[in-house]
XYZ file of C-alpha atoms in Angstrom:
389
model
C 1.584 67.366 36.039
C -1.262 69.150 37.249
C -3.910 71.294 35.809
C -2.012 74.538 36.580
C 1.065 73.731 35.860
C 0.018 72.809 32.264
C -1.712 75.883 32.455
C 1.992 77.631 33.326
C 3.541 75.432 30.682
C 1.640 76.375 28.048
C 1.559 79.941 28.505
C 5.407 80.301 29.058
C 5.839 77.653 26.001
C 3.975 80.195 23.548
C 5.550 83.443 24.960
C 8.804 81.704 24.415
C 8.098 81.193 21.037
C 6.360 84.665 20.155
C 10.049 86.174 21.765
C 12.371 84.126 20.161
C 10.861 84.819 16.899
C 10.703 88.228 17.116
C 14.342 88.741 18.757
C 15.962 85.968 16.277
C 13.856 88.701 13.338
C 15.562 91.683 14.898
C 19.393 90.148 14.760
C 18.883 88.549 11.404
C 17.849 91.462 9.884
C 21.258 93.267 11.370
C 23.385 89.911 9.809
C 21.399 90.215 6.713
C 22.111 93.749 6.167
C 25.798 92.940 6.814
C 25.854 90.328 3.833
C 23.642 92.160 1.627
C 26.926 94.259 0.754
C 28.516 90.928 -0.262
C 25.983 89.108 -2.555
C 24.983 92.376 -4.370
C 28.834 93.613 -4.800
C 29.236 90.028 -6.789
C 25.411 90.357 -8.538
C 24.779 86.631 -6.823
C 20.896 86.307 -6.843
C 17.966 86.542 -4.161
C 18.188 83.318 -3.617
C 22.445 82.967 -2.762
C 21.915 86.177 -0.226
C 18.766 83.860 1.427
C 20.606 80.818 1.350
C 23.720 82.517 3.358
C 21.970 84.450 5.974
C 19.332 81.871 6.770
C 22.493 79.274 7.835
C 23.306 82.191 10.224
C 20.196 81.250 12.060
C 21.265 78.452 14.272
C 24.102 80.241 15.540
C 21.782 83.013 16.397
C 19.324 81.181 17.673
C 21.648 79.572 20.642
C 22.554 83.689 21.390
C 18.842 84.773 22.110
C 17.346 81.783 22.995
C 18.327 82.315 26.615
C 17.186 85.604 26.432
C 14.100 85.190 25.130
C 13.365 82.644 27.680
C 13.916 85.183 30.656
C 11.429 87.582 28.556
C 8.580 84.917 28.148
C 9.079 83.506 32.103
C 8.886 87.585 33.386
C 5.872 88.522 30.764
C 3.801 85.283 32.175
C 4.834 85.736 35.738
C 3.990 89.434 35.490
C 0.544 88.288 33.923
C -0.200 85.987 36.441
C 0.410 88.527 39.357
C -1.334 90.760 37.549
C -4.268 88.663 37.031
C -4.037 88.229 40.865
C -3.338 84.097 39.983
C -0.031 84.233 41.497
C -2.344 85.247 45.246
C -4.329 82.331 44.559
C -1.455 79.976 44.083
C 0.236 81.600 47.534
C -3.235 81.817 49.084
C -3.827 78.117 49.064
C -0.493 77.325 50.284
C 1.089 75.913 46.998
C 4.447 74.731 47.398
C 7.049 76.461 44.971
C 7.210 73.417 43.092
C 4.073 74.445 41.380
C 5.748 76.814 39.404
C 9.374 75.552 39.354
C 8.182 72.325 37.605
C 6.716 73.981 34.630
C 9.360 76.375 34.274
C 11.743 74.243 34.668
C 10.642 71.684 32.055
C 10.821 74.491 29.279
C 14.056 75.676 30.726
C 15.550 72.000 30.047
C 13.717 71.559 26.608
C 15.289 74.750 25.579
C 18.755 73.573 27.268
C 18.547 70.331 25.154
C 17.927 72.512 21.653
C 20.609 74.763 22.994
C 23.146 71.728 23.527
C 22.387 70.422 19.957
C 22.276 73.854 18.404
C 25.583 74.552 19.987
C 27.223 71.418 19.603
C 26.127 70.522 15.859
C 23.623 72.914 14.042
C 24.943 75.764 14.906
C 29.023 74.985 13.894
C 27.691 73.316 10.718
C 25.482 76.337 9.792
C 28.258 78.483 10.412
C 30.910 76.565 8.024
C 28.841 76.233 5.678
C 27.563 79.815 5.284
C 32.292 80.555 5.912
C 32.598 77.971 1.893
C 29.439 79.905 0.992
C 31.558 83.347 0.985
C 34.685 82.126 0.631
C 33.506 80.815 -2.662
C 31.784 84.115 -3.812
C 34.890 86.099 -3.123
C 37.007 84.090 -4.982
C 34.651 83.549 -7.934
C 35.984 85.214 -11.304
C 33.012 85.419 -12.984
C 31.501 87.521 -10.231
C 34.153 89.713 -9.911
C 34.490 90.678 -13.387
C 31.267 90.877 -14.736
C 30.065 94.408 -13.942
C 26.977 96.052 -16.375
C 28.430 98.148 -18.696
C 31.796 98.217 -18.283
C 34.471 96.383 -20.868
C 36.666 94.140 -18.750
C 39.749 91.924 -20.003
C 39.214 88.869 -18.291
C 42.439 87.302 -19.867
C 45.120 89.104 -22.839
C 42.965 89.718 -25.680
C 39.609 88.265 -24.201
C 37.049 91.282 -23.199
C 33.544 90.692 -21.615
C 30.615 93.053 -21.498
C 27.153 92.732 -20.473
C 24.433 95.358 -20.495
C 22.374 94.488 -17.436
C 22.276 91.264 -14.891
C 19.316 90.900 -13.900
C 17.846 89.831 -10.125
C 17.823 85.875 -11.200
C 22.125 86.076 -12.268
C 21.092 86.025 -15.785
C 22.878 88.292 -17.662
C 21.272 90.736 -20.592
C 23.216 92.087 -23.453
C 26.620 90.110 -23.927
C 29.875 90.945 -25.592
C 32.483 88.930 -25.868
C 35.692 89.858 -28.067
C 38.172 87.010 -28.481
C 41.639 87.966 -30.114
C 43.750 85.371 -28.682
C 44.332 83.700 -31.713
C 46.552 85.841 -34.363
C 45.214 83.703 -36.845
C 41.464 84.342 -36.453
C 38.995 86.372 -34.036
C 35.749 85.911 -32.783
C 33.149 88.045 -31.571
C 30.307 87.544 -29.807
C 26.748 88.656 -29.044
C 23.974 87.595 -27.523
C 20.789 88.886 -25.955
C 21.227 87.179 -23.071
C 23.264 84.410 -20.798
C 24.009 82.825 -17.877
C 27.037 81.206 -15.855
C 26.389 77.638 -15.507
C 28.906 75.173 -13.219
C 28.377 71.463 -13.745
C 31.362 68.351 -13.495
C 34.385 71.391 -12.434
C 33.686 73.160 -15.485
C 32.583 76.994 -16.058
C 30.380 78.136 -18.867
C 28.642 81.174 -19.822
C 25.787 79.835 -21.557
C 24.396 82.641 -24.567
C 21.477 82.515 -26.339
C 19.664 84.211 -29.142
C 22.901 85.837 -30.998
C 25.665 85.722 -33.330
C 29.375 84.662 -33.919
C 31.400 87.238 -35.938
C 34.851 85.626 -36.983
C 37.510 87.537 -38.597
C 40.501 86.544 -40.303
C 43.854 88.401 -40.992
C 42.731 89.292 -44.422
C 39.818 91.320 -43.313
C 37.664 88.216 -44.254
C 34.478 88.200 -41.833
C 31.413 85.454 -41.600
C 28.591 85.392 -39.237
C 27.047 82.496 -37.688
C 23.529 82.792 -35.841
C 22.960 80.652 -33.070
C 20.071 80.027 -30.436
C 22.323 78.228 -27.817
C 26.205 78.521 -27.503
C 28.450 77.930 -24.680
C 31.729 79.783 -23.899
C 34.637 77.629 -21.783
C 35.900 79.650 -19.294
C 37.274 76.748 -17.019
C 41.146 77.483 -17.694
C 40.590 80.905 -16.413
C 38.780 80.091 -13.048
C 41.887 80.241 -10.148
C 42.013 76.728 -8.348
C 39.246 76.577 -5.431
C 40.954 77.874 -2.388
C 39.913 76.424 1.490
C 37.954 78.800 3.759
C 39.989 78.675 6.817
C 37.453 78.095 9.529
C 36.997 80.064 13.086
C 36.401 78.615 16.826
C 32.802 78.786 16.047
C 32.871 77.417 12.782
C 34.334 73.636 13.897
C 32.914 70.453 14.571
C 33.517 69.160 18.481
C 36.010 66.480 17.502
C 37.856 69.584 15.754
C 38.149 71.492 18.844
C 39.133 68.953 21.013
C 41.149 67.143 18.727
C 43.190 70.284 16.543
C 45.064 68.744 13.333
C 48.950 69.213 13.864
C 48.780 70.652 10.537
C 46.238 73.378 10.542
C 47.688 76.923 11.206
C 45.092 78.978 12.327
C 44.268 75.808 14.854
C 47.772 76.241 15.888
C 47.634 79.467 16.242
C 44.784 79.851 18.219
C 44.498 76.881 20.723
C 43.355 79.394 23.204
C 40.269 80.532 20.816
C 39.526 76.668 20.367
C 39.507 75.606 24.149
C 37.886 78.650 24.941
C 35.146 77.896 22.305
C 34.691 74.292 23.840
C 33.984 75.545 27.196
C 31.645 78.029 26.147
C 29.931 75.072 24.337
C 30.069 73.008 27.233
C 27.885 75.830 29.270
C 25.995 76.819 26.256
C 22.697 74.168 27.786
C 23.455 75.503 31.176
C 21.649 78.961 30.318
C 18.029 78.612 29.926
C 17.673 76.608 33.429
C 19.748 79.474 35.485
C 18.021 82.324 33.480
C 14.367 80.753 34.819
C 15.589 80.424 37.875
C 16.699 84.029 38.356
C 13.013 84.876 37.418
C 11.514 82.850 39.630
C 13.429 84.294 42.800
C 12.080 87.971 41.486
C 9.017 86.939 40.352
C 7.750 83.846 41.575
C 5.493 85.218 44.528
C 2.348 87.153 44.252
C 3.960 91.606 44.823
C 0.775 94.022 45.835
C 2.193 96.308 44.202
C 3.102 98.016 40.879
C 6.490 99.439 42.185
C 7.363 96.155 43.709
C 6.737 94.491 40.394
C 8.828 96.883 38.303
C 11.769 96.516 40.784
C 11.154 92.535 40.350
C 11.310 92.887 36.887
C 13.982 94.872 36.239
C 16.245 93.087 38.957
C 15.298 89.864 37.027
C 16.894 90.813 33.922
C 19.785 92.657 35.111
C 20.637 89.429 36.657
C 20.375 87.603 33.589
C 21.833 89.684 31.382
C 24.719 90.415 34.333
C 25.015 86.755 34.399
C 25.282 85.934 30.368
C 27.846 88.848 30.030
C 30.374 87.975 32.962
C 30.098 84.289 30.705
C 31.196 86.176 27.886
C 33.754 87.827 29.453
C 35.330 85.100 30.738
C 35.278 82.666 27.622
C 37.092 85.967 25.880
C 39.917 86.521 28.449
C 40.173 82.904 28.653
C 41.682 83.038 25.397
C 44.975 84.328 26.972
C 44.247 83.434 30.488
C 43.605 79.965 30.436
C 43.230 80.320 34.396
C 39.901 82.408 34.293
C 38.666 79.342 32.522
C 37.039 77.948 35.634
C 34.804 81.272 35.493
C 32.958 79.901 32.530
C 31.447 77.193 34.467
C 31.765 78.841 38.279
C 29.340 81.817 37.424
C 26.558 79.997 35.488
C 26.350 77.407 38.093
C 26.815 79.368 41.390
C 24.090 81.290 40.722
C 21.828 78.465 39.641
C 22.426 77.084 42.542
C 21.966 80.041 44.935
C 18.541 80.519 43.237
C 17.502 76.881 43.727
C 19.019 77.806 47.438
C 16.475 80.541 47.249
C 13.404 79.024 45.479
C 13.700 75.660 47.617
C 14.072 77.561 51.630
C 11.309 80.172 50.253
C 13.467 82.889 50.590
C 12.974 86.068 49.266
C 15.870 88.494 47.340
C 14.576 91.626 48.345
C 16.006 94.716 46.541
C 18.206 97.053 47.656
C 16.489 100.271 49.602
C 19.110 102.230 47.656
C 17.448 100.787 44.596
C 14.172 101.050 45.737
C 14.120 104.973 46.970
C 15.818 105.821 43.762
C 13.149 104.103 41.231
C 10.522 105.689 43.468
C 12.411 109.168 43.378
C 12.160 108.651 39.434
C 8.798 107.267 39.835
C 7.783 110.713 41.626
C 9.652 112.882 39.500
C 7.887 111.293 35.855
C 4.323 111.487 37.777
C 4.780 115.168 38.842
C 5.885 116.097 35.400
C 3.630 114.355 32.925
C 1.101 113.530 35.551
C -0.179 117.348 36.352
C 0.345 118.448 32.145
C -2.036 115.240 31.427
C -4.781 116.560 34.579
C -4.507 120.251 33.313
C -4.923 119.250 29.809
Protein backbone atom coordinates (compact mmCIF):
# COMPACT_ATOMS: atom_id res chain seq x y z
CA UNK A 1 0.00 0.00 0.00
CA UNK A 2 1.34 3.22 -0.78
CA UNK A 3 2.23 6.29 1.08
CA UNK A 4 -1.16 7.95 0.40
CA UNK A 5 -3.24 5.46 0.75
CA UNK A 6 -1.97 4.86 4.34
CA UNK A 7 -2.31 8.37 4.57
CA UNK A 8 -6.32 7.80 3.49
CA UNK A 9 -6.41 4.81 5.78
CA UNK A 10 -5.48 6.33 8.66
CA UNK A 11 -7.45 9.34 8.50
CA UNK A 12 -10.78 7.51 7.61
CA UNK A 13 -9.72 4.74 10.38
CA UNK A 14 -9.73 7.57 13.20
CA UNK A 15 -12.84 9.49 11.92
CA UNK A 16 -14.52 6.16 12.00
CA UNK A 17 -13.76 5.73 15.38
CA UNK A 18 -14.36 9.44 16.70
CA UNK A 19 -18.19 8.77 14.87
CA UNK A 20 -18.97 5.59 16.07
CA UNK A 21 -18.24 6.61 19.51
CA UNK A 22 -20.06 9.51 19.59
CA UNK A 23 -23.28 8.06 17.65
CA UNK A 24 -23.09 4.58 19.72
CA UNK A 25 -23.04 7.64 23.07
CA UNK A 26 -26.09 9.30 21.60
CA UNK A 27 -28.35 5.86 21.24
CA UNK A 28 -27.13 4.43 24.48
CA UNK A 29 -28.00 7.20 26.33
CA UNK A 30 -31.78 6.93 24.67
CA UNK A 31 -31.64 2.79 25.74
CA UNK A 32 -30.29 3.79 29.03
CA UNK A 33 -32.92 6.20 29.79
CA UNK A 34 -35.45 3.53 28.72
CA UNK A 35 -34.10 1.00 31.46
CA UNK A 36 -33.41 3.48 34.01
CA UNK A 37 -37.33 3.22 34.73
CA UNK A 38 -36.76 -0.52 35.31
CA UNK A 39 -33.71 -0.85 37.68
CA UNK A 40 -34.83 2.16 39.85
CA UNK A 41 -38.71 0.93 40.00
CA UNK A 42 -37.04 -2.46 41.64
CA UNK A 43 -34.16 -0.24 43.78
CA UNK A 44 -31.45 -2.71 41.83
CA UNK A 45 -28.09 -0.77 42.20
CA UNK A 46 -25.74 1.41 39.85
CA UNK A 47 -24.05 -1.28 39.02
CA UNK A 48 -27.30 -3.87 37.73
CA UNK A 49 -28.63 -0.64 35.53
CA UNK A 50 -24.67 -0.54 34.01
CA UNK A 51 -24.43 -4.07 33.66
CA UNK A 52 -27.88 -4.21 31.50
CA UNK A 53 -27.48 -1.32 29.23
CA UNK A 54 -23.81 -1.83 28.49
CA UNK A 55 -24.87 -5.61 26.92
CA UNK A 56 -27.13 -3.40 24.70
CA UNK A 57 -23.99 -2.18 23.11
CA UNK A 58 -23.18 -4.79 20.58
CA UNK A 59 -26.49 -4.79 19.20
CA UNK A 60 -26.15 -1.11 18.80
CA UNK A 61 -23.05 -1.05 17.62
CA UNK A 62 -23.93 -3.32 14.32
CA UNK A 63 -27.01 -0.38 13.82
CA UNK A 64 -24.57 2.69 13.56
CA UNK A 65 -21.60 1.21 12.58
CA UNK A 66 -22.59 1.53 8.94
CA UNK A 67 -23.55 4.84 9.50
CA UNK A 68 -20.83 6.09 11.06
CA UNK A 69 -18.69 4.74 8.39
CA UNK A 70 -20.50 6.87 5.59
CA UNK A 71 -19.91 9.97 8.12
CA UNK A 72 -16.06 9.37 8.58
CA UNK A 73 -15.53 8.42 4.49
CA UNK A 74 -17.67 12.01 3.57
CA UNK A 75 -15.83 14.16 6.54
CA UNK A 76 -12.23 12.87 5.08
CA UNK A 77 -13.22 13.09 1.48
CA UNK A 78 -14.66 16.55 2.11
CA UNK A 79 -11.23 17.38 3.91
CA UNK A 80 -9.22 16.23 1.29
CA UNK A 81 -11.08 18.31 -1.45
CA UNK A 82 -10.99 20.90 0.69
CA UNK A 83 -7.41 20.79 1.32
CA UNK A 84 -7.22 20.77 -2.54
CA UNK A 85 -5.45 16.90 -2.07
CA UNK A 86 -8.18 15.33 -3.88
CA UNK A 87 -6.75 17.92 -7.29
CA UNK A 88 -3.47 16.59 -6.65
CA UNK A 89 -4.49 12.98 -6.65
CA UNK A 90 -6.69 13.77 -10.11
CA UNK A 91 -3.93 16.10 -11.29
CA UNK A 92 -1.32 13.42 -11.52
CA UNK A 93 -3.55 11.04 -13.12
CA UNK A 94 -4.14 8.59 -10.12
CA UNK A 95 -6.20 5.77 -10.94
CA UNK A 96 -9.40 5.41 -8.65
CA UNK A 97 -7.84 2.61 -7.05
CA UNK A 98 -5.92 5.01 -4.96
CA UNK A 99 -8.72 5.75 -2.97
CA UNK A 100 -10.96 2.66 -3.38
CA UNK A 101 -8.19 0.49 -1.79
CA UNK A 102 -8.04 2.31 1.44
CA UNK A 103 -11.59 2.72 1.73
CA UNK A 104 -12.31 -0.32 0.93
CA UNK A 105 -10.02 -2.11 3.42
CA UNK A 106 -11.87 -0.26 6.39
CA UNK A 107 -15.15 -0.95 4.74
CA UNK A 108 -14.28 -4.88 4.96
CA UNK A 109 -12.64 -4.62 8.52
CA UNK A 110 -15.80 -3.03 9.65
CA UNK A 111 -17.90 -5.75 7.54
CA UNK A 112 -15.94 -8.53 9.39
CA UNK A 113 -16.80 -6.83 13.10
CA UNK A 114 -20.24 -6.36 11.69
CA UNK A 115 -20.56 -10.20 10.67
CA UNK A 116 -19.30 -11.27 14.18
CA UNK A 117 -21.23 -8.60 16.01
CA UNK A 118 -24.29 -9.72 14.18
CA UNK A 119 -23.84 -13.25 14.14
CA UNK A 120 -22.55 -13.81 17.89
CA UNK A 121 -21.94 -10.67 20.13
CA UNK A 122 -24.63 -8.99 19.38
CA UNK A 123 -27.55 -12.06 19.92
CA UNK A 124 -25.61 -13.05 23.06
CA UNK A 125 -25.57 -9.45 24.44
CA UNK A 126 -29.05 -9.20 23.73
CA UNK A 127 -30.20 -12.56 25.69
CA UNK A 128 -28.39 -11.95 28.19
CA UNK A 129 -29.41 -8.35 29.00
CA UNK A 130 -33.69 -10.35 27.97
CA UNK A 131 -32.59 -13.13 31.72
CA UNK A 132 -31.14 -9.87 33.08
CA UNK A 133 -34.85 -8.27 33.16
CA UNK A 134 -36.72 -11.08 33.11
CA UNK A 135 -35.11 -11.88 36.38
CA UNK A 136 -35.63 -8.36 37.96
CA UNK A 137 -39.29 -8.42 37.14
CA UNK A 138 -39.93 -11.48 38.61
CA UNK A 139 -37.79 -10.95 41.72
CA UNK A 140 -39.95 -10.76 45.07
CA UNK A 141 -37.69 -9.12 47.04
CA UNK A 142 -37.57 -6.21 44.63
CA UNK A 143 -40.99 -5.89 44.24
CA UNK A 144 -41.93 -5.72 47.73
CA UNK A 145 -39.45 -3.90 49.40
CA UNK A 146 -40.47 -0.24 49.02
CA UNK A 147 -38.97 2.55 51.86
CA UNK A 148 -41.44 3.15 54.19
CA UNK A 149 -44.22 1.35 53.46
CA UNK A 150 -45.44 -1.98 55.62
CA UNK A 151 -45.88 -4.79 53.12
CA UNK A 152 -47.17 -8.50 53.88
CA UNK A 153 -44.92 -10.47 51.99
CA UNK A 154 -46.71 -13.77 53.11
CA UNK A 155 -50.04 -14.19 55.94
CA UNK A 156 -48.72 -12.81 59.02
CA UNK A 157 -45.09 -11.91 57.76
CA UNK A 158 -44.70 -7.88 57.26
CA UNK A 159 -41.44 -6.18 55.98
CA UNK A 160 -40.39 -2.58 56.35
CA UNK A 161 -37.34 -0.76 55.64
CA UNK A 162 -36.63 2.92 56.14
CA UNK A 163 -34.34 3.76 53.23
CA UNK A 164 -32.33 1.50 50.46
CA UNK A 165 -29.66 3.00 49.73
CA UNK A 166 -27.72 3.43 46.04
CA UNK A 167 -25.47 0.08 46.79
CA UNK A 168 -29.14 -2.32 47.45
CA UNK A 169 -28.38 -2.21 51.03
CA UNK A 170 -31.20 -1.60 52.90
CA UNK A 171 -31.39 0.94 56.17
CA UNK A 172 -33.85 0.59 58.93
CA UNK A 173 -35.51 -3.01 58.90
CA UNK A 174 -38.71 -4.38 60.31
CA UNK A 175 -39.70 -7.54 60.16
CA UNK A 176 -42.93 -8.87 62.11
CA UNK A 177 -43.34 -12.64 62.05
CA UNK A 178 -46.77 -14.03 63.41
CA UNK A 179 -46.96 -17.17 61.57
CA UNK A 180 -46.58 -19.23 64.38
CA UNK A 181 -49.71 -19.07 66.97
CA UNK A 182 -47.47 -20.36 69.39
CA UNK A 183 -44.76 -17.66 69.41
CA UNK A 184 -43.83 -14.31 67.42
CA UNK A 185 -40.86 -12.69 66.46
CA UNK A 186 -39.92 -9.33 65.68
CA UNK A 187 -37.25 -7.91 64.17
CA UNK A 188 -34.95 -4.90 63.85
CA UNK A 189 -32.02 -4.00 62.52
CA UNK A 190 -30.11 -0.95 61.38
CA UNK A 191 -29.39 -2.24 58.34
CA UNK A 192 -29.39 -5.37 55.66
CA UNK A 193 -29.00 -6.73 52.56
CA UNK A 194 -30.48 -9.51 50.13
CA UNK A 195 -27.89 -12.01 49.56
CA UNK A 196 -28.46 -15.16 46.84
CA UNK A 197 -25.91 -17.95 47.11
CA UNK A 198 -26.56 -22.15 46.32
CA UNK A 199 -30.74 -21.25 45.22
CA UNK A 200 -31.28 -19.79 48.46
CA UNK A 201 -32.60 -16.11 49.45
CA UNK A 202 -31.55 -14.28 52.54
CA UNK A 203 -31.90 -10.94 53.91
CA UNK A 204 -28.86 -10.62 55.79
CA UNK A 205 -29.43 -7.92 59.15
CA UNK A 206 -27.03 -6.58 61.18
CA UNK A 207 -26.61 -4.51 64.27
CA UNK A 208 -30.25 -5.25 65.93
CA UNK A 209 -32.52 -7.20 67.96
CA UNK A 210 -34.97 -10.24 68.10
CA UNK A 211 -38.17 -9.53 70.12
CA UNK A 212 -40.10 -12.93 70.69
CA UNK A 213 -43.43 -13.08 72.19
CA UNK A 214 -45.36 -15.79 73.51
CA UNK A 215 -49.19 -16.27 74.02
CA UNK A 216 -48.90 -15.32 77.60
CA UNK A 217 -47.64 -11.88 76.95
CA UNK A 218 -44.13 -13.31 77.84
CA UNK A 219 -41.44 -11.22 75.75
CA UNK A 220 -37.34 -11.69 75.59
CA UNK A 221 -34.92 -9.85 73.51
CA UNK A 222 -31.95 -11.14 71.89
CA UNK A 223 -29.18 -8.68 70.42
CA UNK A 224 -27.39 -9.76 67.56
CA UNK A 225 -24.58 -8.31 65.17
CA UNK A 226 -25.31 -10.73 62.21
CA UNK A 227 -28.64 -12.66 61.54
CA UNK A 228 -30.04 -14.07 58.48
CA UNK A 229 -33.76 -14.32 57.54
CA UNK A 230 -34.84 -17.46 54.98
CA UNK A 231 -36.95 -16.23 52.55
CA UNK A 232 -36.33 -19.09 49.93
CA UNK A 233 -39.94 -20.77 50.28
CA UNK A 234 -41.41 -17.51 49.34
CA UNK A 235 -39.35 -16.73 46.11
CA UNK A 236 -41.88 -18.02 42.95
CA UNK A 237 -39.91 -20.73 40.86
CA UNK A 238 -37.47 -18.93 38.22
CA UNK A 239 -39.51 -18.46 35.15
CA UNK A 240 -37.69 -18.58 31.28
CA UNK A 241 -37.38 -15.26 29.42
CA UNK A 242 -38.87 -16.14 26.18
CA UNK A 243 -36.38 -14.84 23.68
CA UNK A 244 -37.02 -12.54 20.36
CA UNK A 245 -35.57 -12.93 16.59
CA UNK A 246 -32.75 -10.84 17.73
CA UNK A 247 -32.13 -12.40 20.85
CA UNK A 248 -31.12 -16.17 19.29
CA UNK A 249 -28.11 -17.88 18.50
CA UNK A 250 -27.73 -18.79 14.46
CA UNK A 251 -28.26 -22.51 14.97
CA UNK A 252 -31.61 -21.24 16.78
CA UNK A 253 -32.85 -19.47 13.84
CA UNK A 254 -32.12 -21.83 11.38
CA UNK A 255 -32.81 -24.73 13.31
CA UNK A 256 -36.35 -23.60 15.53
CA UNK A 257 -37.11 -26.31 18.41
CA UNK A 258 -40.54 -28.06 17.54
CA UNK A 259 -41.34 -27.20 20.98
CA UNK A 260 -40.82 -23.54 21.44
CA UNK A 261 -44.02 -21.39 20.93
CA UNK A 262 -43.04 -18.11 20.24
CA UNK A 263 -40.46 -19.91 17.55
CA UNK A 264 -43.54 -21.42 16.22
CA UNK A 265 -45.27 -18.67 16.15
CA UNK A 266 -43.10 -16.50 14.50
CA UNK A 267 -41.07 -18.45 11.80
CA UNK A 268 -41.50 -15.45 9.65
CA UNK A 269 -39.71 -13.07 12.41
CA UNK A 270 -36.90 -15.85 12.62
CA UNK A 271 -36.15 -16.24 8.78
CA UNK A 272 -36.54 -12.74 8.40
CA UNK A 273 -33.95 -12.13 11.22
CA UNK A 274 -31.46 -14.62 9.45
CA UNK A 275 -31.49 -12.79 6.29
CA UNK A 276 -31.04 -9.56 7.76
CA UNK A 277 -28.00 -11.22 9.48
CA UNK A 278 -26.83 -12.63 6.43
CA UNK A 279 -26.60 -8.84 4.85
CA UNK A 280 -25.72 -7.33 8.10
CA UNK A 281 -21.45 -7.44 6.69
CA UNK A 282 -22.72 -6.36 3.36
CA UNK A 283 -23.26 -2.63 4.67
CA UNK A 284 -20.11 -0.91 5.38
CA UNK A 285 -18.55 -1.91 1.78
CA UNK A 286 -21.83 -0.50 -0.23
CA UNK A 287 -22.12 2.56 2.16
CA UNK A 288 -18.18 3.51 1.06
CA UNK A 289 -18.89 2.93 -2.12
CA UNK A 290 -21.86 5.29 -2.41
CA UNK A 291 -19.36 7.96 -1.05
CA UNK A 292 -16.90 7.43 -3.26
CA UNK A 293 -19.19 7.91 -6.48
CA UNK A 294 -20.24 11.50 -4.74
CA UNK A 295 -17.18 12.26 -3.40
CA UNK A 296 -14.32 10.61 -4.75
CA UNK A 297 -13.17 13.37 -7.34
CA UNK A 298 -11.72 16.69 -6.61
CA UNK A 299 -15.57 19.48 -6.97
CA UNK A 300 -14.32 23.38 -7.46
CA UNK A 301 -16.85 24.23 -5.79
CA UNK A 302 -18.68 24.70 -2.45
CA UNK A 303 -22.23 24.10 -3.96
CA UNK A 304 -21.00 21.12 -5.82
CA UNK A 305 -19.65 19.71 -2.61
CA UNK A 306 -22.80 20.22 -0.54
CA UNK A 307 -24.91 18.56 -3.32
CA UNK A 308 -22.14 15.61 -3.15
CA UNK A 309 -22.58 15.38 0.30
CA UNK A 310 -25.93 15.41 0.84
CA UNK A 311 -26.67 13.00 -2.22
CA UNK A 312 -24.10 10.68 -0.48
CA UNK A 313 -26.06 10.16 2.52
CA UNK A 314 -29.44 10.17 1.22
CA UNK A 315 -28.23 7.25 -0.66
CA UNK A 316 -27.07 5.54 2.26
CA UNK A 317 -29.53 6.13 4.47
CA UNK A 318 -32.22 5.46 1.32
CA UNK A 319 -30.36 2.31 0.93
CA UNK A 320 -30.23 1.00 4.84
CA UNK A 321 -34.02 1.88 5.16
CA UNK A 322 -35.49 0.09 1.94
CA UNK A 323 -33.22 -3.03 3.90
CA UNK A 324 -35.29 -2.46 6.74
CA UNK A 325 -38.28 -2.37 5.08
CA UNK A 326 -37.96 -5.33 3.43
CA UNK A 327 -36.63 -7.67 6.32
CA UNK A 328 -40.06 -6.22 8.14
CA UNK A 329 -42.61 -7.05 5.37
CA UNK A 330 -40.73 -10.12 4.84
CA UNK A 331 -42.15 -11.26 7.94
CA UNK A 332 -45.54 -11.89 6.16
CA UNK A 333 -44.31 -11.77 2.67
CA UNK A 334 -41.80 -14.24 2.50
CA UNK A 335 -41.56 -13.25 -1.36
CA UNK A 336 -40.04 -9.68 -0.77
CA UNK A 337 -37.33 -11.69 0.86
CA UNK A 338 -35.09 -11.53 -2.18
CA UNK A 339 -35.18 -7.57 -1.55
CA UNK A 340 -32.98 -8.00 1.45
CA UNK A 341 -30.12 -9.11 -0.54
CA UNK A 342 -31.20 -7.48 -4.22
CA UNK A 343 -30.96 -3.79 -2.89
CA UNK A 344 -27.70 -3.93 -0.85
CA UNK A 345 -25.96 -5.61 -3.62
CA UNK A 346 -27.36 -3.87 -6.78
CA UNK A 347 -26.25 -0.84 -5.70
CA UNK A 348 -22.82 -1.99 -4.63
CA UNK A 349 -22.42 -3.10 -7.68
CA UNK A 350 -23.66 -0.14 -9.77
CA UNK A 351 -21.19 1.99 -7.71
CA UNK A 352 -18.23 -0.33 -8.40
CA UNK A 353 -19.88 0.02 -12.15
CA UNK A 354 -19.38 3.67 -11.49
CA UNK A 355 -16.05 3.96 -9.56
CA UNK A 356 -14.29 1.31 -11.99
CA UNK A 357 -15.56 3.14 -15.85
CA UNK A 358 -14.84 6.66 -14.00
CA UNK A 359 -18.15 7.70 -14.32
CA UNK A 360 -19.62 10.40 -12.70
CA UNK A 361 -23.45 10.50 -10.87
CA UNK A 362 -24.15 13.91 -11.49
CA UNK A 363 -27.16 15.39 -9.59
CA UNK A 364 -30.26 16.19 -10.72
CA UNK A 365 -30.64 20.02 -12.22
CA UNK A 366 -33.97 19.89 -10.38
CA UNK A 367 -31.89 19.28 -7.30
CA UNK A 368 -29.32 21.50 -8.09
CA UNK A 369 -31.49 24.87 -8.99
CA UNK A 370 -33.47 24.21 -5.90
CA UNK A 371 -30.38 24.01 -3.28
CA UNK A 372 -29.07 27.07 -5.11
CA UNK A 373 -32.62 28.82 -4.92
CA UNK A 374 -32.24 28.06 -1.03
CA UNK A 375 -28.69 28.88 -1.21
CA UNK A 376 -29.78 32.49 -2.61
CA UNK A 377 -32.62 32.93 -0.50
CA UNK A 378 -30.38 32.19 3.15
CA UNK A 379 -27.52 34.61 1.61
CA UNK A 380 -29.97 37.48 0.81
CA UNK A 381 -31.52 37.18 4.19
CA UNK A 382 -28.76 36.74 6.73
CA UNK A 383 -26.13 37.82 4.30
CA UNK A 384 -27.25 41.76 3.94
CA UNK A 385 -28.44 41.84 8.15
CA UNK A 386 -24.68 40.49 8.83
CA UNK A 387 -23.09 43.51 6.08
CA UNK A 388 -25.47 46.20 7.61
CA UNK A 389 -24.67 45.19 11.05
Amino acid sequence: MRLIERYILARVGVSFVVVLVTLIGVVYMTQALRRLDLVTAKGQTVFLFLKITFLAIPSLALIVAPFALAIAVVTVLNQLNSESELVVINAAGASPSILLRPLMAVGVAVGIVAFLLAHWIGPAGLRALRAETTQIRADLVANIIKPGRFIEIDDNLTFHIRDRLGDGSLAGLLLDDRRNPEESFAYLAERGEVLRALDRTLILMHEGTIQRRTPSGEISIVEFQSYGFDLTSLMPAASNPVYKSTERSFSELINPDPDDGYAQANLGRLRSELHDRFMQPFYPIVFVLVVLVFLGEARTTRQSRGLGVLAALIGCFGIRFIGFAAVNISITKPLVTPLIYLVPLSAGAFATWLIVTDRRLETPRVISIGVEKISSWIASRFGGNGAAA
